[in-house]
mmCIF file of C-alpha atoms in Angstrom:
data_model
loop_
_atom_site.group_PDB
_atom_site.id
_atom_site.type_symbol
_atom_site.label_atom_id
_atom_site.label_comp_id
_atom_site.label_asym_id
_atom_site.label_seq_id
_atom_site.Cartn_x
_atom_site.Cartn_y
_atom_site.Cartn_z
ATOM 1 C CA MET A 1 -53.631 35.794 -54.168
ATOM 2 C CA ALA A 2 -56.589 33.963 -55.247
ATOM 3 C CA HIS A 3 -55.701 31.644 -51.699
ATOM 4 C CA GLU A 4 -57.695 35.327 -50.215
ATOM 5 C CA GLY A 5 -59.995 35.288 -53.112
ATOM 6 C CA LEU A 6 -59.211 38.226 -55.118
ATOM 7 C CA SER A 7 -59.576 37.154 -59.260
ATOM 8 C CA VAL A 8 -56.689 37.341 -60.802
ATOM 9 C CA ARG A 9 -58.067 40.307 -62.692
ATOM 10 C CA ILE A 10 -57.442 42.948 -59.799
ATOM 11 C CA ALA A 11 -54.601 40.650 -57.847
ATOM 12 C CA THR A 12 -52.585 41.875 -61.648
ATOM 13 C CA SER A 13 -53.552 44.757 -61.016
ATOM 14 C CA VAL A 14 -52.528 45.135 -57.750
ATOM 15 C CA LEU A 15 -49.481 44.012 -58.947
ATOM 16 C CA GLY A 16 -48.966 45.714 -61.640
ATOM 17 C CA VAL A 17 -48.481 42.868 -64.400
ATOM 18 C CA THR A 18 -50.981 41.685 -67.010
ATOM 19 C CA GLU A 19 -52.818 39.286 -67.063
ATOM 20 C CA SER A 20 -51.263 37.304 -69.345
ATOM 21 C CA GLY A 21 -47.599 37.314 -67.656
ATOM 22 C CA TYR A 22 -49.050 35.537 -65.246
ATOM 23 C CA PHE A 23 -50.298 33.186 -66.529
ATOM 24 C CA THR A 24 -47.993 32.646 -68.405
ATOM 25 C CA TRP A 25 -45.632 33.382 -65.564
ATOM 26 C CA ARG A 26 -47.280 29.926 -63.424
ATOM 27 C CA SER A 27 -47.189 27.653 -66.859
ATOM 28 C CA ARG A 28 -43.442 28.388 -67.177
ATOM 29 C CA PRO A 29 -41.395 25.016 -65.967
ATOM 30 C CA PRO A 30 -38.799 25.734 -62.598
ATOM 31 C CA SER A 31 -35.821 26.664 -63.558
ATOM 32 C CA ALA A 32 -32.767 25.260 -62.834
ATOM 33 C CA ARG A 33 -31.776 27.588 -60.148
ATOM 34 C CA SER A 34 -34.225 26.031 -58.412
ATOM 35 C CA VAL A 35 -34.470 22.472 -58.836
ATOM 36 C CA ARG A 36 -30.986 22.693 -57.923
ATOM 37 C CA HIS A 37 -31.690 24.357 -54.714
ATOM 38 C CA SER A 38 -34.482 21.382 -53.652
ATOM 39 C CA TRP A 39 -32.417 18.448 -54.399
ATOM 40 C CA LEU A 40 -29.133 20.233 -52.271
ATOM 41 C CA THR A 41 -31.794 21.703 -49.856
ATOM 42 C CA GLU A 42 -32.202 17.843 -49.262
ATOM 43 C CA VAL A 43 -28.958 16.818 -49.430
ATOM 44 C CA ILE A 44 -28.582 19.899 -46.942
ATOM 45 C CA SER A 45 -30.123 18.200 -44.954
ATOM 46 C CA ALA A 46 -29.625 14.661 -44.474
ATOM 47 C CA ILE A 47 -25.776 15.838 -43.263
ATOM 48 C CA HIS A 48 -27.693 18.300 -41.258
ATOM 49 C CA ALA A 49 -29.559 15.444 -39.718
ATOM 50 C CA ALA A 50 -26.687 12.822 -39.859
ATOM 51 C CA SER A 51 -25.006 15.263 -38.347
ATOM 52 C CA ARG A 52 -28.271 15.339 -35.146
ATOM 53 C CA GLY A 53 -28.266 19.287 -36.123
ATOM 54 C CA THR A 54 -25.111 20.515 -34.347
ATOM 55 C CA TYR A 55 -23.807 21.036 -38.106
ATOM 56 C CA GLY A 56 -23.801 24.669 -39.553
ATOM 57 C CA TYR A 57 -23.102 25.845 -43.269
ATOM 58 C CA ARG A 58 -19.261 25.655 -42.420
ATOM 59 C CA ARG A 59 -19.378 22.111 -41.962
ATOM 60 C CA ILE A 60 -22.041 21.035 -43.915
ATOM 61 C CA HIS A 61 -20.125 23.326 -46.551
ATOM 62 C CA ASP A 62 -16.934 21.040 -45.720
ATOM 63 C CA GLU A 63 -19.270 18.067 -46.545
ATOM 64 C CA LEU A 64 -19.945 18.902 -49.501
ATOM 65 C CA THR A 65 -16.937 19.868 -50.975
ATOM 66 C CA SER A 66 -14.668 16.786 -49.901
ATOM 67 C CA ARG A 67 -17.066 13.819 -49.613
ATOM 68 C CA HIS A 68 -19.501 14.108 -51.987
ATOM 69 C CA GLY A 69 -17.678 15.784 -54.957
ATOM 70 C CA ILE A 70 -20.220 19.244 -55.259
ATOM 71 C CA ALA A 71 -19.139 22.034 -55.834
ATOM 72 C CA VAL A 72 -20.896 24.566 -54.224
ATOM 73 C CA SER A 73 -20.110 27.676 -52.309
ATOM 74 C CA HIS A 74 -20.454 28.738 -48.822
ATOM 75 C CA GLY A 75 -22.871 32.125 -49.174
ATOM 76 C CA THR A 76 -25.050 28.566 -51.264
ATOM 77 C CA VAL A 77 -24.973 26.520 -48.601
ATOM 78 C CA GLN A 78 -26.448 29.838 -45.819
ATOM 79 C CA LEU A 79 -28.713 30.237 -48.689
ATOM 80 C CA LEU A 80 -29.983 26.854 -48.277
ATOM 81 C CA MET A 81 -30.024 26.635 -44.388
ATOM 82 C CA ARG A 82 -32.043 29.365 -44.294
ATOM 83 C CA ARG A 83 -34.341 28.705 -45.730
ATOM 84 C CA ALA A 84 -35.097 24.986 -44.134
ATOM 85 C CA GLY A 85 -34.978 26.570 -40.549
ATOM 86 C CA LEU A 86 -31.676 24.462 -40.499
ATOM 87 C CA GLN A 87 -29.074 26.200 -38.144
ATOM 88 C CA GLY A 88 -25.785 24.612 -35.721
ATOM 89 C CA LEU A 89 -25.395 24.703 -33.084
ATOM 90 C CA SER A 90 -23.034 26.730 -31.182
ATOM 91 C CA ASP A 91 -19.331 25.663 -29.379
ATOM 92 C CA GLY A 92 -20.916 26.770 -26.340
ATOM 93 C CA GLU A 93 -24.331 23.800 -27.486
ATOM 94 C CA ARG A 94 -22.482 21.958 -28.750
ATOM 95 C CA ARG A 95 -19.539 20.685 -25.640
ATOM 96 C CA ARG A 96 -20.957 17.957 -23.411
ATOM 97 C CA THR A 97 -19.975 18.709 -19.867
ATOM 98 C CA ARG A 98 -17.384 15.942 -18.123
ATOM 99 C CA PRO A 99 -18.472 14.502 -14.899
ATOM 100 C CA THR A 100 -16.823 15.477 -12.624
ATOM 101 C CA PRO A 101 -13.813 12.604 -10.290
ATOM 102 C CA LYS A 102 -14.893 12.501 -6.973
ATOM 103 C CA ARG A 103 -12.327 14.291 -4.575
ATOM 104 C CA PHE A 104 -11.456 11.451 -0.931
ATOM 105 C CA PRO A 105 -9.887 12.899 1.519
ATOM 106 C CA ALA A 106 -6.028 11.593 0.978
#
């Protein structure tokens, strides 16, 4: 809200929080969960890029748990992919068509 030209006093009163609470929150270090989510998002993005954007959350979860040994739930992978704007391809989009062989008259 400060970017929109509102003072901290007005913003905190609109949101129903105290000014000291706001400044305490702002100076607090990131939580362990947010640090882990940031790190996982980087790993997920690397796996997604390596798959040329074809892997969805199920395959990425499988890569994380089996190849990388990272314990993470399906839901967390799905959430982080959604937040990062990553999406796998469906079966129809992933399949490549083979050229049909030319048939010569017998």
